[in-house]
Coordinates of C-alpha atoms in Angstrom, one line a residue:
Chain A
V28 CA -16.8 -26.5 -5.0
S29 CA -18.4 -23.1 -5.2
A30 CA -16.4 -19.9 -4.5
K31 CA -18.6 -19.3 -1.4
D32 CA -17.7 -22.7 0.0
R33 CA -14.0 -22.2 -0.8
V34 CA -14.1 -18.8 1.0
V35 CA -15.9 -20.2 4.0
A36 CA -13.4 -23.1 4.3
A37 CA -10.5 -20.7 4.0
T38 CA -11.8 -18.3 6.5
E39 CA -12.5 -21.1 9.0
A40 CA -9.0 -22.4 8.4
T41 CA -7.5 -19.0 9.1
A42 CA -9.5 -18.6 12.2
A43 CA -8.5 -22.0 13.3
S44 CA -4.9 -21.1 12.9
V45 CA -5.2 -18.5 15.7
G46 CA -3.9 -20.1 18.8
Q47 CA -3.2 -18.1 22.0
I48 CA -3.5 -14.4 22.0
R49 CA -1.8 -12.0 24.3
P50 CA -3.7 -10.9 27.4
L51 CA -5.5 -7.5 27.5
A52 CA -3.3 -4.7 28.6
L53 CA -5.6 -1.9 29.8
P54 CA -4.0 1.5 30.5
E55 CA -3.6 2.5 34.1
S56 CA -5.8 5.5 33.5
S57 CA -9.5 4.6 33.7
T58 CA -12.5 6.6 32.4
V59 CA -12.2 8.7 35.5
S60 CA -8.8 10.0 34.6
T61 CA -9.9 10.4 31.0
E62 CA -12.8 12.4 32.3
R63 CA -10.5 14.6 34.3
K64 CA -8.3 15.3 31.3
R65 CA -11.3 16.3 29.4
L66 CA -12.5 18.7 32.1
G67 CA -9.0 20.1 32.5
G68 CA -9.0 20.9 28.7
N69 CA -12.3 22.6 29.2
R70 CA -11.0 24.7 32.0
A71 CA -8.2 25.8 29.9
S72 CA -10.6 26.7 27.1
R73 CA -12.7 28.6 29.5
A74 CA -9.7 30.5 30.9
L75 CA -8.7 31.5 27.3
A76 CA -12.3 32.5 26.5
R77 CA -12.3 34.7 29.6
A78 CA -9.0 36.3 28.6
K79 CA -10.5 37.4 25.3
G80 CA -11.5 41.0 25.3
T81 CA -9.4 41.9 28.4
W82 CA -6.2 43.8 28.6
L83 CA -4.4 40.5 28.8
L84 CA -5.0 39.5 25.2
P85 CA -2.7 42.1 23.5
L86 CA 0.0 41.2 25.9
L87 CA -0.4 37.5 25.2
S88 CA -0.4 38.2 21.5
A89 CA 2.8 40.3 21.7
A90 CA 4.5 37.5 23.7
V91 CA 3.5 34.9 21.1
V92 CA 4.9 37.0 18.3
V93 CA 8.2 37.6 20.1
A94 CA 8.5 33.8 20.9
L95 CA 7.8 32.9 17.3
A96 CA 10.3 35.4 16.0
A97 CA 12.9 34.1 18.4
S98 CA 12.3 30.5 17.5
L99 CA 12.7 31.3 13.8
V100 CA 16.0 33.0 14.4
I101 CA 17.2 29.9 16.3
V102 CA 16.0 27.5 13.6
R103 CA 17.6 29.5 10.8
G104 CA 20.8 29.7 12.8
L105 CA 20.9 25.9 13.2
M106 CA 20.3 25.1 9.5
A107 CA 23.5 25.2 7.7
P108 CA 23.4 25.7 3.9
G109 CA 23.1 22.4 1.9
L110 CA 21.9 20.6 5.0
A111 CA 18.8 18.4 4.5
P112 CA 15.8 19.8 6.3
A113 CA 14.5 18.2 9.5
G114 CA 13.8 14.5 9.1
G115 CA 16.0 14.3 6.0
G116 CA 18.7 12.2 7.6
A117 CA 21.0 12.9 4.7
S118 CA 23.6 15.6 5.0
V119 CA 25.0 15.6 1.5
P120 CA 25.3 18.7 -0.6
A121 CA 22.6 19.5 -3.0
D122 CA 23.5 19.7 -6.8
P123 CA 21.2 21.9 -8.8
A124 CA 22.8 20.5 -12.0
A125 CA 21.5 17.1 -11.1
I126 CA 18.0 18.3 -11.6
Q127 CA 18.8 19.2 -15.1
A128 CA 20.0 15.7 -15.8
I129 CA 16.7 14.0 -15.3
P130 CA 13.4 14.3 -17.2
R131 CA 11.8 17.5 -16.5
Y132 CA 8.2 16.2 -16.4
Y133 CA 6.7 13.4 -14.5
A134 CA 3.2 12.0 -14.2
I135 CA 1.2 10.8 -11.2
A136 CA -2.4 9.3 -11.2
N137 CA -4.6 9.9 -8.2
E138 CA -8.1 8.4 -7.7
G139 CA -10.6 10.9 -6.6
P140 CA -13.3 10.6 -4.0
V141 CA -15.6 7.7 -4.5
S142 CA -19.2 9.0 -5.0
H143 CA -22.3 7.5 -3.4
D144 CA -22.9 5.5 -6.6
E145 CA -19.4 4.1 -6.3
M146 CA -17.8 6.0 -9.1
A147 CA -14.5 7.8 -9.1
T148 CA -12.4 9.8 -11.5
I149 CA -8.7 9.3 -11.9
T150 CA -6.8 12.5 -12.3
V151 CA -3.4 12.3 -14.2
T152 CA -1.2 15.2 -13.2
V153 CA 1.9 16.1 -15.0
G154 CA 4.5 17.9 -12.8
D155 CA 7.6 19.9 -13.5
V156 CA 10.6 19.0 -11.3
R157 CA 12.2 22.3 -11.9
T158 CA 9.4 24.5 -10.7
G159 CA 7.7 21.9 -8.4
K160 CA 4.3 22.9 -10.0
A161 CA 1.8 21.0 -12.1
I162 CA 1.6 21.9 -15.7
A163 CA -1.4 19.9 -16.5
K164 CA -4.2 17.9 -15.0
V165 CA -6.5 15.6 -17.0
N166 CA -9.4 13.6 -15.7
L167 CA -9.9 10.1 -17.0
P168 CA -13.6 9.1 -17.5
A169 CA -15.2 8.0 -14.2
V170 CA -15.2 4.4 -13.5
G171 CA -17.0 2.1 -11.0
T172 CA -14.8 1.6 -8.0
F173 CA -14.9 1.2 -4.3
V174 CA -13.2 2.7 -1.2
G175 CA -10.0 0.9 -0.7
W176 CA -9.8 -0.3 -4.3
N177 CA -7.0 1.5 -6.3
S178 CA -8.2 2.1 -9.8
A179 CA -5.0 4.0 -10.7
V180 CA -3.0 0.9 -11.4
G181 CA 0.1 2.6 -12.9
V182 CA 1.8 5.3 -15.0
S183 CA 4.7 5.1 -17.4
A184 CA 6.7 7.7 -19.3
A185 CA 8.0 7.5 -22.8
G186 CA 11.5 8.8 -23.7
D187 CA 10.3 12.1 -25.1
D188 CA 9.5 13.5 -21.7
R189 CA 6.1 14.5 -23.0
T190 CA 4.1 11.2 -23.3
F191 CA 2.7 9.2 -20.5
I192 CA 0.5 6.1 -20.4
A193 CA -1.9 5.6 -17.4
G194 CA -3.7 2.4 -16.5
R195 CA -7.2 2.4 -15.1
R196 CA -8.9 -0.5 -13.5
N197 CA -12.5 -0.7 -14.6
G198 CA -14.3 -2.1 -11.5
E199 CA -14.3 -5.9 -12.0
S200 CA -14.0 -6.0 -15.8
G201 CA -10.4 -5.2 -16.6
I202 CA -7.8 -2.5 -17.3
T203 CA -7.9 0.3 -19.9
F204 CA -4.9 2.4 -20.9
F205 CA -4.9 6.1 -21.6
Q206 CA -2.2 8.2 -23.3
V207 CA -1.6 11.7 -21.9
H208 CA 0.5 14.0 -24.0
V209 CA 1.8 17.3 -22.8
A210 CA 2.9 20.3 -24.9
P211 CA 4.3 22.8 -22.4
G212 CA 3.7 26.4 -23.5
A213 CA 1.0 25.4 -26.1
K214 CA -2.6 26.7 -25.9
Q215 CA -3.8 23.3 -25.0
V216 CA -1.2 21.9 -22.7
A217 CA -2.5 18.4 -22.4
T218 CA -4.4 16.0 -24.5
V219 CA -5.7 12.5 -23.5
K220 CA -6.9 9.6 -25.5
Q221 CA -7.9 6.0 -24.7
L222 CA -5.6 3.5 -26.3
P223 CA -7.3 1.0 -28.6
I224 CA -5.9 -1.9 -26.6
P225 CA -8.8 -4.1 -25.6
D226 CA -9.7 -4.1 -21.9
L227 CA -7.2 -6.5 -20.3
S228 CA -8.3 -9.1 -17.8
V229 CA -4.8 -9.4 -16.6
G230 CA -5.1 -11.2 -13.3
N231 CA -2.7 -9.5 -11.0
L232 CA -1.0 -6.8 -13.0
L233 CA 2.7 -6.6 -12.0
G234 CA 3.5 -3.6 -14.1
F235 CA 3.7 -2.1 -17.5
A236 CA 6.0 0.3 -19.4
V237 CA 5.7 2.2 -22.6
S238 CA 8.6 1.9 -25.0
P239 CA 11.0 4.9 -25.3
D240 CA 9.5 5.9 -28.7
G241 CA 6.0 5.6 -27.3
T242 CA 4.9 3.0 -29.9
Q243 CA 4.6 -0.2 -27.8
L244 CA 3.4 -1.1 -24.4
A245 CA 4.8 -4.0 -22.4
V246 CA 2.5 -5.5 -19.8
L247 CA 3.5 -8.0 -17.1
S248 CA 0.9 -9.9 -15.3
V249 CA 0.4 -13.1 -13.4
R250 CA -2.6 -15.4 -12.9
G251 CA -3.3 -19.1 -12.4
N252 CA -1.5 -20.2 -15.5
G253 CA 1.7 -18.4 -14.7
T254 CA 3.4 -15.1 -15.6
T255 CA 2.8 -13.4 -18.9
L256 CA 4.6 -10.6 -20.6
A257 CA 2.7 -9.1 -23.6
V258 CA 3.7 -6.3 -25.9
Y259 CA 0.9 -4.2 -27.5
S260 CA 0.9 -1.7 -30.3
V261 CA -0.1 1.7 -28.8
K262 CA -1.4 2.8 -32.3
T263 CA -3.6 -0.2 -33.2
G264 CA -4.0 -2.0 -29.9
A265 CA -2.9 -5.2 -31.4
K266 CA -1.1 -7.8 -29.3
L267 CA 2.3 -8.1 -31.0
R268 CA 3.9 -10.7 -28.9
T269 CA 3.2 -12.9 -25.8
W270 CA 5.5 -14.8 -23.7
I271 CA 4.3 -17.0 -20.8
A272 CA 6.2 -18.7 -18.0
S273 CA 3.8 -21.3 -16.6
G274 CA 6.1 -22.1 -13.6
W275 CA 6.3 -18.5 -12.4
H276 CA 3.6 -17.8 -9.8
Y277 CA 2.9 -14.6 -8.0
L278 CA 4.0 -14.7 -4.3
G279 CA 2.0 -11.9 -2.7
T280 CA -0.7 -9.4 -3.4
G281 CA -0.7 -5.9 -4.8
V282 CA 0.6 -4.1 -7.7
L283 CA 4.3 -3.6 -8.5
A284 CA 5.2 0.1 -8.8
T285 CA 8.4 -0.7 -10.8
G286 CA 8.2 -4.0 -12.6
V287 CA 8.9 -3.3 -16.2
S288 CA 11.3 -1.1 -18.3
W289 CA 12.8 -0.8 -21.7
T290 CA 16.3 -0.2 -22.9
A291 CA 16.8 3.1 -24.6
D292 CA 17.1 1.5 -28.1
G293 CA 13.7 -0.1 -27.6
R294 CA 15.2 -3.5 -28.4
Q295 CA 14.8 -5.1 -25.0
V296 CA 12.2 -5.3 -22.3
A297 CA 13.6 -5.7 -18.7
F298 CA 11.5 -6.9 -15.8
S299 CA 12.1 -8.1 -12.2
T300 CA 10.8 -11.3 -10.8
V301 CA 11.5 -13.6 -7.9
A302 CA 13.3 -16.8 -8.7
S303 CA 11.2 -19.4 -6.9
T304 CA 8.8 -22.0 -8.1
Q305 CA 7.1 -22.2 -4.7
T306 CA 3.6 -20.8 -4.5
Y307 CA 4.5 -18.8 -1.4
A308 CA 7.6 -16.9 -0.5
S309 CA 10.4 -18.4 1.3
A310 CA 13.5 -16.7 2.8
G311 CA 15.5 -18.2 0.0
S312 CA 13.8 -16.4 -2.8
V313 CA 16.1 -14.5 -5.1
L314 CA 15.2 -11.3 -6.9
E315 CA 16.4 -11.3 -10.5
E316 CA 16.5 -8.7 -13.3
L317 CA 15.8 -10.3 -16.7
V318 CA 15.6 -9.0 -20.2
I319 CA 13.9 -10.3 -23.3
G320 CA 14.3 -9.2 -26.9
A321 CA 11.3 -7.1 -27.8
T322 CA 11.1 -8.6 -31.2
A323 CA 11.7 -12.2 -30.1
P324 CA 8.9 -14.6 -31.3
S325 CA 6.1 -15.3 -28.8
G326 CA 6.8 -18.3 -26.6
N327 CA 8.2 -19.3 -23.4
L328 CA 9.1 -16.4 -21.1
A329 CA 11.4 -18.5 -19.0
T330 CA 13.5 -19.7 -21.9
A331 CA 13.3 -16.6 -24.0
S332 CA 14.5 -14.2 -21.3
K333 CA 18.0 -13.9 -20.0
V334 CA 19.0 -13.2 -16.4
M335 CA 21.0 -10.0 -16.1
L336 CA 21.5 -10.0 -12.3
K337 CA 20.8 -12.5 -9.5
A338 CA 20.5 -9.8 -6.8
P339 CA 21.8 -10.1 -3.3
T340 CA 19.0 -10.9 -0.9
S341 CA 19.2 -7.3 0.5
C342 CA 17.8 -5.9 -2.8
T343 CA 14.1 -5.4 -2.9
S344 CA 13.7 -3.7 -6.3
L345 CA 15.9 -3.5 -9.4
L346 CA 16.0 -1.3 -12.4
L347 CA 18.2 -1.8 -15.5
T348 CA 19.7 1.3 -16.9
P349 CA 18.6 2.3 -20.4
D350 CA 22.1 1.3 -21.8
G351 CA 21.5 -2.2 -20.4
G352 CA 24.9 -2.2 -18.7
T353 CA 24.1 -1.5 -15.0
V354 CA 21.4 -2.7 -12.6
V355 CA 20.4 -0.4 -9.8
C356 CA 19.5 -2.3 -6.6
S357 CA 17.4 -0.5 -4.0
T358 CA 17.1 -1.9 -0.5
R359 CA 14.8 -1.4 2.5
K360 CA 14.7 -1.9 6.2
A361 CA 11.3 -3.2 7.0
E362 CA 9.5 -5.1 9.7
S363 CA 9.3 -8.8 9.1
F364 CA 6.6 -11.2 10.2
V365 CA 8.0 -14.2 12.2
N366 CA 6.7 -17.0 14.1
S367 CA 8.3 -17.9 17.4
A368 CA 7.5 -19.7 20.6
A369 CA 5.7 -16.5 21.7
G370 CA 3.5 -16.7 18.6
P371 CA 3.6 -14.8 15.3
H372 CA 4.7 -11.2 15.6
L373 CA 6.4 -8.3 13.8
V374 CA 10.1 -7.7 14.3
K375 CA 11.7 -4.3 13.9
P376 CA 14.4 -4.1 11.3
V377 CA 18.1 -4.2 12.4
G378 CA 20.3 -1.2 11.7
C379 CA 17.7 1.1 10.1
G380 CA 19.7 4.2 9.4
Q381 CA 23.0 2.7 10.4
T382 CA 23.4 0.2 7.5
G383 CA 21.1 1.7 4.9
P384 CA 18.7 1.4 3.2
M385 CA 20.7 2.2 0.1
Y386 CA 21.2 2.2 -3.7
V387 CA 23.9 0.0 -5.1
A388 CA 25.0 -0.3 -8.7
Y389 CA 25.8 -3.7 -10.2
S390 CA 27.3 -4.6 -13.5
A391 CA 24.7 -6.3 -15.8
V392 CA 27.6 -8.0 -17.5
T393 CA 29.6 -9.5 -14.7
G394 CA 27.1 -9.2 -11.8
K395 CA 29.7 -7.6 -9.6
Q396 CA 29.0 -4.6 -7.4
L397 CA 30.3 -1.4 -9.0
R398 CA 29.5 1.2 -6.3
V399 CA 27.2 2.4 -3.5
L400 CA 25.3 5.3 -5.0
Y401 CA 23.6 6.5 -1.8
E402 CA 23.1 5.2 1.7
Y403 CA 20.4 6.6 4.1
T404 CA 21.9 7.5 7.5
G405 CA 19.0 9.1 9.3
T406 CA 16.8 7.9 12.1
C407 CA 14.1 5.4 11.1
D408 CA 11.8 2.7 12.3
E409 CA 11.5 1.5 8.7
A410 CA 12.8 2.9 5.5
S411 CA 12.8 2.0 1.9
E412 CA 14.5 3.2 -1.3
T413 CA 13.2 2.5 -4.8
A414 CA 14.8 3.6 -8.0
L415 CA 12.2 5.1 -10.4
W416 CA 14.5 6.2 -13.3
A417 CA 18.1 6.0 -14.1
D418 CA 20.3 7.2 -17.0
A419 CA 23.1 5.3 -18.7
G420 CA 25.6 3.9 -16.2
A421 CA 23.4 5.0 -13.3
E422 CA 25.2 8.4 -13.3
H423 CA 21.9 9.9 -12.2
V424 CA 19.1 8.0 -10.5
V425 CA 15.7 9.3 -9.4
G426 CA 14.8 7.6 -6.2
E427 CA 11.8 7.4 -3.9
Q428 CA 12.7 7.3 -0.2
V429 CA 10.0 6.4 2.3
V430 CA 11.1 6.8 6.0
Y431 CA 9.0 5.8 8.9
V432 CA 9.7 7.3 12.3
P433 CA 7.5 6.9 15.4
G434 CA 4.1 8.4 14.6
A435 CA 4.9 9.7 11.1
H436 CA 6.4 8.9 7.7
Y437 CA 8.1 11.0 5.0
D438 CA 8.1 10.4 1.3
R439 CA 11.0 12.0 -0.5
Y440 CA 12.2 12.2 -4.1
A441 CA 15.8 12.9 -5.0
V442 CA 18.3 12.7 -7.7
I443 CA 21.2 10.6 -6.7
A444 CA 24.4 11.5 -8.5
P445 CA 28.1 10.7 -7.5
G446 CA 28.4 12.2 -4.0
T447 CA 25.1 14.1 -4.1
F448 CA 21.6 13.6 -3.0
T449 CA 19.4 16.4 -4.4
K450 CA 15.9 16.5 -3.3
F451 CA 13.1 17.9 -5.3
P452 CA 9.3 18.2 -4.6
V453 CA 6.8 15.9 -6.1
L454 CA 3.0 16.8 -6.1
P455 CA 1.0 14.9 -3.5
L456 CA 0.0 11.4 -4.0
G457 CA -3.4 10.4 -2.8
Q458 CA -4.4 7.5 -0.7
E459 CA -5.1 5.5 -3.9
S460 CA -2.6 6.5 -6.5
S461 CA 0.3 5.5 -8.8
G462 CA 3.5 7.1 -9.9
P463 CA 5.5 9.3 -10.2
A464 CA 6.7 8.0 -13.5
F465 CA 9.7 9.8 -15.2
Chain B
V10 CA -18.1 -20.7 13.8
Y11 CA -18.4 -17.6 15.9
E12 CA -18.7 -18.3 19.5
G13 CA -20.5 -16.2 22.0
V14 CA -23.0 -14.1 19.9
E15 CA -25.2 -11.5 21.6
P16 CA -26.3 -11.1 24.4
L17 CA -22.9 -11.2 25.9
T18 CA -22.7 -9.4 29.2
E19 CA -21.2 -12.0 31.4
A20 CA -19.9 -9.5 33.9
S21 CA -22.3 -8.5 36.7
P22 CA -23.5 -4.9 36.6
G23 CA -21.9 -4.2 40.0
T24 CA -18.3 -4.8 38.8
D25 CA -16.2 -1.9 37.7
A26 CA -15.3 -1.1 34.2
R27 CA -11.8 -2.8 34.3
Q28 CA -13.4 -6.0 35.5
Q29 CA -16.3 -5.8 33.0
V30 CA -14.1 -5.1 30.0
A31 CA -11.7 -7.9 31.1
A32 CA -14.6 -10.3 31.3
L33 CA -15.7 -9.2 27.8
F34 CA -12.1 -9.8 26.6
E35 CA -12.0 -13.2 28.1
A36 CA -15.3 -14.1 26.4
H37 CA -14.8 -12.6 23.0
A38 CA -11.3 -11.5 22.2
L39 CA -10.3 -14.8 20.6
G40 CA -13.3 -14.6 18.3
L41 CA -12.6 -11.1 17.4
V42 CA -8.9 -11.8 16.7
K43 CA -10.0 -14.6 14.4
L44 CA -12.3 -12.2 12.6
A45 CA -9.6 -9.5 12.2
K46 CA -7.1 -12.1 11.1
V47 CA -9.5 -13.2 8.3
F48 CA -9.5 -9.6 7.1
L49 CA -5.8 -8.7 7.7
G50 CA -3.9 -12.0 7.4
E51 CA -1.4 -11.2 10.1
Q52 CA -2.2 -12.3 13.7
S53 CA -0.1 -9.6 15.4
I54 CA -1.9 -6.8 13.6
A55 CA -5.2 -8.5 14.2
E56 CA -4.4 -8.6 17.9
D57 CA -3.4 -4.9 17.9
V58 CA -6.7 -4.0 16.3
V59 CA -8.7 -6.0 18.9
Q60 CA -6.6 -4.7 21.8
D61 CA -7.2 -1.1 20.6
S62 CA -11.0 -1.8 20.4
F63 CA -11.1 -3.1 24.0
I64 CA -9.0 -0.2 25.2
G65 CA -11.3 2.3 23.4
M66 CA -14.3 0.6 25.0
Y67 CA -12.7 0.8 28.4
R68 CA -12.0 4.5 28.1
N69 CA -15.6 5.1 27.0
W70 CA -17.2 2.7 29.3
A71 CA -19.0 5.4 31.2
N72 CA -20.6 6.7 27.9
L73 CA -21.6 3.3 26.7
R74 CA -25.4 3.6 26.7
D75 CA -26.4 0.0 26.1
K76 CA -23.9 -2.3 27.7
D77 CA -25.8 -5.4 26.6
R78 CA -24.8 -4.5 23.1
A79 CA -21.1 -4.3 23.9
L80 CA -20.2 -7.1 21.4
G81 CA -21.9 -5.1 18.7
Y82 CA -19.8 -2.0 19.5
L83 CA -16.7 -4.1 19.7
R84 CA -17.4 -5.7 16.4
N85 CA -17.9 -2.3 14.7
S86 CA -14.7 -1.1 16.3
V87 CA -12.8 -4.1 15.0
L88 CA -14.2 -3.6 11.5
N89 CA -13.2 0.0 11.6
G90 CA -9.7 -0.9 12.8
C91 CA -9.3 -3.4 10.1
R92 CA -10.3 -0.9 7.5
T93 CA -7.8 1.5 8.8
A94 CA -5.0 -1.1 9.0
H95 CA -5.9 -2.3 5.5
R96 CA -5.8 1.3 4.1
S97 CA -2.5 2.2 5.8
R98 CA -1.0 -1.1 4.7
T99 CA -2.1 -0.6 1.1
R100 CA -0.3 2.7 1.2
R101 CA 2.7 1.2 2.8
D102 CA 2.8 -1.8 0.6
R103 CA 3.1 0.5 -2.4
A104 CA 6.3 1.8 -1.0
L105 CA 7.7 -1.0 0.9
R106 CA 6.5 -4.3 -0.5
L107 CA 7.4 -4.1 -4.1
V108 CA 8.8 -7.6 -4.4
P109 CA 6.3 -10.3 -4.7
G110 CA 6.0 -12.3 -1.6
T111 CA 8.7 -10.8 0.6
G112 CA 6.1 -9.0 2.6
D113 CA 4.0 -12.1 3.2
I114 CA 6.4 -14.7 4.4
V115 CA 4.6 -17.3 6.4
S116 CA 5.9 -20.1 8.5
A117 CA 5.7 -23.7 7.3
E118 CA 3.5 -24.5 10.3
E119 CA 1.0 -21.8 9.4
S120 CA 1.1 -22.6 5.7
A121 CA 0.3 -26.3 6.6
L122 CA -2.5 -25.2 8.9
V123 CA -4.2 -22.9 6.4
G124 CA -3.4 -24.9 3.3
E125 CA -2.5 -23.7 -0.1
A126 CA -6.0 -23.8 -1.7
N127 CA -7.3 -21.8 1.3
R128 CA -4.6 -19.3 0.9
E129 CA -5.6 -18.7 -2.7
A130 CA -9.2 -18.2 -1.6
L131 CA -8.1 -15.8 1.1
A132 CA -5.8 -13.9 -1.3
A133 CA -8.9 -13.6 -3.6
L134 CA -11.1 -12.4 -0.7
R135 CA -8.6 -9.7 0.3
T136 CA -8.6 -8.2 -3.2
L137 CA -12.3 -7.4 -2.8
P138 CA -13.3 -3.8 -2.0
A139 CA -13.7 -3.3 1.7
R140 CA -17.5 -3.3 1.7
Q141 CA -17.8 -6.5 -0.3
R142 CA -15.2 -8.3 1.7
E143 CA -16.9 -7.4 5.0
A144 CA -20.3 -8.4 3.8
V145 CA -19.1 -11.8 2.6
V146 CA -17.2 -12.5 5.8
L147 CA -19.9 -11.4 8.2
R148 CA -22.6 -13.2 6.3
H149 CA -20.8 -16.4 5.5
Y150 CA -18.0 -16.7 8.1
L151 CA -19.7 -15.3 11.1
G152 CA -23.1 -16.4 9.9
L153 CA -24.7 -13.1 10.8
S154 CA -28.2 -12.3 9.3
E155 CA -28.5 -9.6 6.7
E156 CA -29.9 -7.4 9.4
Q157 CA -27.1 -8.0 11.9
T158 CA -24.6 -7.6 9.0
A159 CA -26.2 -4.2 8.1
Q160 CA -25.9 -3.1 11.7
A161 CA -22.3 -4.1 12.0
M162 CA -21.3 -2.4 8.8
G163 CA -23.5 0.7 9.3
V164 CA -25.3 0.2 6.0
T165 CA -28.7 -0.9 4.8
R166 CA -29.9 -4.4 4.2
G167 CA -30.1 -3.7 0.5
T168 CA -26.4 -2.7 0.5
V169 CA -25.5 -5.9 2.3
K170 CA -27.4 -8.0 -0.3
S171 CA -25.8 -6.3 -3.2
A172 CA -22.3 -6.2 -1.7
T173 CA -22.5 -9.9 -0.7
S174 CA -23.8 -10.9 -4.1
R175 CA -21.2 -8.8 -6.0
G176 CA -18.4 -10.0 -3.7
L177 CA -19.3 -13.7 -4.3
A178 CA -19.5 -13.1 -8.1
T179 CA -16.1 -11.5 -8.1
L180 CA -14.6 -14.3 -6.0
A181 CA -16.1 -16.9 -8.4
K182 CA -14.5 -15.1 -11.3
I183 CA -11.1 -14.8 -9.7
L184 CA -11.0 -18.3 -8.4
K185 CA -12.1 -19.7 -11.7
E186 CA -9.4 -17.7 -13.4
E187 CA -6.8 -19.0 -11.0
A188 CA -7.9 -22.5 -11.7
E189 CA -7.5 -22.0 -15.5

């Protein structure tokens, strides 16, 4: 059966699965009232235009200045020291020392505008958490891409706080990796080189991570024959080891932002997966954090790896701390897609802002909950937490917090330490991007 | 597959905007929801996109120059809505759907209706860039001509040809890899 026939059959089957649809709900206001609104706006504009050049204008300007000054005084008076800014939802004291406890530099990769000939450049930016500024920007060679296709497939940071690996999807042909090294204060702050790893046709890339010493790259991917973890030499590009779990299939689409990490000694690779042999997700799927010896002989990923934590169902991402002793579970409150008698529809999450989302530390030895590191208590329609980096024992965790409120959403980055939630700025992520990696 | 292709004005010229748009909805909403669901996968979002398109048409009814081509306008609007929904969902997925599968839970009933093999083909289709995805679906699901597809996508016929051919080549590659 040709790909075309398969797609036609699939689209027809999808279309046939649409049953009843809800009736049209037109607004009460018709084109007439819309027209009135438009005219009203024009009238206001005309009135303002007329006011220009008359004695009213200075008076209006003065009134605006006074009103603005008064509002600033009120806002300043309302904001207590240490209180999170509007929309923060977290009123825990900031801890400047926490910023010193995390890597100073991070990298993000943004895909630039797609040109008329469908080419785009990926810019890797290295930012400084202490100043909030970029210290270096490097452009990877332009690559064929398309609007809506993210070519910046990931970024990973080595343990020296200076070396980053970025992945670039090359149109339809595979993935190339680049190393970006920064030397703050040097004449040439950043250097970039393409790694000799052959272009990877990796199916659905789940994630990759460079070892703490920057010498090896672990890549996790999934395709028809199951899930593969491979370790490559950064220097020679040689594939050092490969483990395959033929029964582990990917359950969704997209790229995992945090799928793979290394222990600090470089002896183990940790990764998250969903314990399910079903092709598609079921409510009973369990997220697990596993480790595998980085020098174990190539073979079966399922038997060579060891489960460190079977996470509670509330966990949506996991991160093993570099000492291998603690797993940080991040949770989210998200809409879910359900089928009911009324037809399939999205259901709002329960308790968003009242019962999390949160970060919870679990023992990688016993599997028991150690402590709640942070719980979001602000207003939200949906919200998620993701642990991007952690130190030994999860004393400090770098977290990404995404909060949806009606009509807007906020991305925040913070250091979570005992009793504190210290936000810091991260440079803007584009529509198609990856990172930040610490 | 696609019912009620142009011309489509079933409402008489004398009826008001509300009645005419309602008549268009009656005749074409289901087909457009099916089209949007092929692109987006979730019926509720597909219905939102189609509702928005009809509401947009209703608001701009007085400015609609050629009411005989209302389906063309609606189809353009639905395609735009799908692109926007896809983009915002991609951004949101990055943040909210880090766990394989948990964002794509489907009922057993729907799973049975669509079938596993078809789901793999749809997943492959949805990894295509927007332009290729649209060209493949409009040409081979809706059965539109190259000219009609070009009009719906707002591109040239040459672009439709190359996007369709590249899209099918990529699908063949992905589905072959999946089968290996």
